[in-house]
Amino acid sequence: MADDDAERTVEVELHGGPLDGWRVPVAAVDDDPWTAIVSDYGRYPGGRSLYAPDESGRWVWVRDLRWEEL
């Protein structure tokens, strides 16, 4: 992987969960196929909302995490 690829981000739209409709940057190339976003809107305010791409590449809500769970 080239250094440029490691630093490149793309903007994705989140679907479902507390951040539905938000657009966020994610790494274009990443070993972890998900993102955990600090959120006051999920089940655990101040925790994180976990999103991952589905089979079609659409970023969907997986679950909310307490701050210390990640």
mmCIF file with all atom_site columns, C-alpha atoms in Angstrom:
data_model
loop_
_atom_site.group_PDB
_atom_site.id
_atom_site.type_symbol
_atom_site.label_atom_id
_atom_site.label_alt_id
_atom_site.label_comp_id
_atom_site.label_asym_id
_atom_site.label_entity_id
_atom_site.label_seq_id
_atom_site.pdbx_PDB_ins_code
_atom_site.Cartn_x
_atom_site.Cartn_y
_atom_site.Cartn_z
_atom_site.occupancy
_atom_site.B_iso_or_equiv
_atom_site.pdbx_formal_charge
_atom_site.auth_seq_id
_atom_site.auth_comp_id
_atom_site.auth_asym_id
_atom_site.auth_atom_id
_atom_site.pdbx_PDB_model_num
ATOM 1  C CA . MET A 1 1  ? 0.000   0.000  0.000  1.00 0.00 ? 1  MET A CA 1
ATOM 2  C CA . ALA A 1 2  ? 1.377   3.395  -0.967 1.00 0.00 ? 2  ALA A CA 1
ATOM 3  C CA . ASP A 1 3  ? 1.609   6.170  1.643  1.00 0.00 ? 3  ASP A CA 1
ATOM 4  C CA . ASP A 1 4  ? -0.873  8.224  -0.399 1.00 0.00 ? 4  ASP A CA 1
ATOM 5  C CA . ASP A 1 5  ? -3.462  5.420  -0.165 1.00 0.00 ? 5  ASP A CA 1
ATOM 6  C CA . ALA A 1 6  ? -2.999  5.116  3.604  1.00 0.00 ? 6  ALA A CA 1
ATOM 7  C CA . GLU A 1 7  ? -3.795  8.796  4.113  1.00 0.00 ? 7  GLU A CA 1
ATOM 8  C CA . ARG A 1 8  ? -6.606  9.226  1.552  1.00 0.00 ? 8  ARG A CA 1
ATOM 9  C CA . THR A 1 9  ? -10.155 9.555  2.853  1.00 0.00 ? 9  THR A CA 1
ATOM 10 C CA . VAL A 1 10 ? -13.533 9.344  1.181  1.00 0.00 ? 10 VAL A CA 1
ATOM 11 C CA . GLU A 1 11 ? -16.817 10.757 2.396  1.00 0.00 ? 11 GLU A CA 1
ATOM 12 C CA . VAL A 1 12 ? -19.615 8.252  3.034  1.00 0.00 ? 12 VAL A CA 1
ATOM 13 C CA . GLU A 1 13 ? -23.255 8.630  4.055  1.00 0.00 ? 13 GLU A CA 1
ATOM 14 C CA . LEU A 1 14 ? -24.393 6.734  7.157  1.00 0.00 ? 14 LEU A CA 1
ATOM 15 C CA . HIS A 1 15 ? -27.658 4.760  7.083  1.00 0.00 ? 15 HIS A CA 1
ATOM 16 C CA . GLY A 1 16 ? -29.774 3.797  10.082 1.00 0.00 ? 16 GLY A CA 1
ATOM 17 C CA . GLY A 1 17 ? -29.050 4.286  13.760 1.00 0.00 ? 17 GLY A CA 1
ATOM 18 C CA . PRO A 1 18 ? -28.571 7.594  15.546 1.00 0.00 ? 18 PRO A CA 1
ATOM 19 C CA . LEU A 1 19 ? -26.419 9.226  12.858 1.00 0.00 ? 19 LEU A CA 1
ATOM 20 C CA . ASP A 1 20 ? -28.649 8.381  9.887  1.00 0.00 ? 20 ASP A CA 1
ATOM 21 C CA . GLY A 1 21 ? -27.954 10.752 7.011  1.00 0.00 ? 21 GLY A CA 1
ATOM 22 C CA . TRP A 1 22 ? -24.664 12.085 8.382  1.00 0.00 ? 22 TRP A CA 1
ATOM 23 C CA . ARG A 1 23 ? -21.759 12.268 5.954  1.00 0.00 ? 23 ARG A CA 1
ATOM 24 C CA . VAL A 1 24 ? -18.365 11.423 7.455  1.00 0.00 ? 24 VAL A CA 1
ATOM 25 C CA . PRO A 1 25 ? -14.820 10.872 6.186  1.00 0.00 ? 25 PRO A CA 1
ATOM 26 C CA . VAL A 1 26 ? -13.409 7.344  6.385  1.00 0.00 ? 26 VAL A CA 1
ATOM 27 C CA . ALA A 1 27 ? -10.050 5.954  5.318  1.00 0.00 ? 27 ALA A CA 1
ATOM 28 C CA . ALA A 1 28 ? -10.148 4.870  1.683  1.00 0.00 ? 28 ALA A CA 1
ATOM 29 C CA . VAL A 1 29 ? -7.983  1.847  2.507  1.00 0.00 ? 29 VAL A CA 1
ATOM 30 C CA . ASP A 1 30 ? -8.233  0.412  6.011  1.00 0.00 ? 30 ASP A CA 1
ATOM 31 C CA . ASP A 1 31 ? -7.653  -2.965 7.651  1.00 0.00 ? 31 ASP A CA 1
ATOM 32 C CA . ASP A 1 32 ? -10.703 -2.385 9.897  1.00 0.00 ? 32 ASP A CA 1
ATOM 33 C CA . PRO A 1 33 ? -13.822 -2.219 7.704  1.00 0.00 ? 33 PRO A CA 1
ATOM 34 C CA . TRP A 1 34 ? -15.827 -0.036 10.121 1.00 0.00 ? 34 TRP A CA 1
ATOM 35 C CA . THR A 1 35 ? -15.818 3.323  11.864 1.00 0.00 ? 35 THR A CA 1
ATOM 36 C CA . ALA A 1 36 ? -16.784 4.215  15.448 1.00 0.00 ? 36 ALA A CA 1
ATOM 37 C CA . ILE A 1 37 ? -17.978 7.815  15.778 1.00 0.00 ? 37 ILE A CA 1
ATOM 38 C CA . VAL A 1 38 ? -18.195 9.624  19.117 1.00 0.00 ? 38 VAL A CA 1
ATOM 39 C CA . SER A 1 39 ? -21.860 10.471 19.540 1.00 0.00 ? 39 SER A CA 1
ATOM 40 C CA . ASP A 1 40 ? -24.241 11.937 22.098 1.00 0.00 ? 40 ASP A CA 1
ATOM 41 C CA . TYR A 1 41 ? -27.200 10.649 20.093 1.00 0.00 ? 41 TYR A CA 1
ATOM 42 C CA . GLY A 1 42 ? -26.871 6.886  20.552 1.00 0.00 ? 42 GLY A CA 1
ATOM 43 C CA . ARG A 1 43 ? -27.813 4.558  23.377 1.00 0.00 ? 43 ARG A CA 1
ATOM 44 C CA . TYR A 1 44 ? -24.766 5.657  25.389 1.00 0.00 ? 44 TYR A CA 1
ATOM 45 C CA . PRO A 1 45 ? -24.318 9.456  25.205 1.00 0.00 ? 45 PRO A CA 1
ATOM 46 C CA . GLY A 1 46 ? -20.616 10.220 24.901 1.00 0.00 ? 46 GLY A CA 1
ATOM 47 C CA . GLY A 1 47 ? -20.067 6.702  23.576 1.00 0.00 ? 47 GLY A CA 1
ATOM 48 C CA . ARG A 1 48 ? -19.648 5.658  19.978 1.00 0.00 ? 48 ARG A CA 1
ATOM 49 C CA . SER A 1 49 ? -21.926 4.654  17.151 1.00 0.00 ? 49 SER A CA 1
ATOM 50 C CA . LEU A 1 50 ? -20.447 1.857  15.063 1.00 0.00 ? 50 LEU A CA 1
ATOM 51 C CA . TYR A 1 51 ? -21.027 1.784  11.290 1.00 0.00 ? 51 TYR A CA 1
ATOM 52 C CA . ALA A 1 52 ? -19.690 -0.626 8.668  1.00 0.00 ? 52 ALA A CA 1
ATOM 53 C CA . PRO A 1 53 ? -20.180 -1.146 4.949  1.00 0.00 ? 53 PRO A CA 1
ATOM 54 C CA . ASP A 1 54 ? -22.674 -3.829 3.924  1.00 0.00 ? 54 ASP A CA 1
ATOM 55 C CA . GLU A 1 55 ? -22.240 -6.133 0.905  1.00 0.00 ? 55 GLU A CA 1
ATOM 56 C CA . SER A 1 56 ? -23.227 -3.336 -1.470 1.00 0.00 ? 56 SER A CA 1
ATOM 57 C CA . GLY A 1 57 ? -20.797 -0.821 0.103  1.00 0.00 ? 57 GLY A CA 1
ATOM 58 C CA . ARG A 1 58 ? -23.514 1.184  1.867  1.00 0.00 ? 58 ARG A CA 1
ATOM 59 C CA . TRP A 1 59 ? -22.416 2.250  5.387  1.00 0.00 ? 59 TRP A CA 1
ATOM 60 C CA . VAL A 1 60 ? -25.004 0.955  7.885  1.00 0.00 ? 60 VAL A CA 1
ATOM 61 C CA . TRP A 1 61 ? -25.402 1.183  11.645 1.00 0.00 ? 61 TRP A CA 1
ATOM 62 C CA . VAL A 1 62 ? -24.190 -1.879 13.558 1.00 0.00 ? 62 VAL A CA 1
ATOM 63 C CA . ARG A 1 63 ? -24.617 -0.879 17.212 1.00 0.00 ? 63 ARG A CA 1
ATOM 64 C CA . ASP A 1 64 ? -23.776 1.686  19.869 1.00 0.00 ? 64 ASP A CA 1
ATOM 65 C CA . LEU A 1 65 ? -20.837 1.190  22.214 1.00 0.00 ? 65 LEU A CA 1
ATOM 66 C CA . ARG A 1 66 ? -19.988 2.552  25.626 1.00 0.00 ? 66 ARG A CA 1
ATOM 67 C CA . TRP A 1 67 ? -16.880 4.735  25.583 1.00 0.00 ? 67 TRP A CA 1
ATOM 68 C CA . GLU A 1 68 ? -14.769 2.051  27.263 1.00 0.00 ? 68 GLU A CA 1
ATOM 69 C CA . GLU A 1 69 ? -15.861 -0.770 24.935 1.00 0.00 ? 69 GLU A CA 1
ATOM 70 C CA . LEU A 1 70 ? -13.567 0.192  22.086 1.00 0.00 ? 70 LEU A CA 1
#
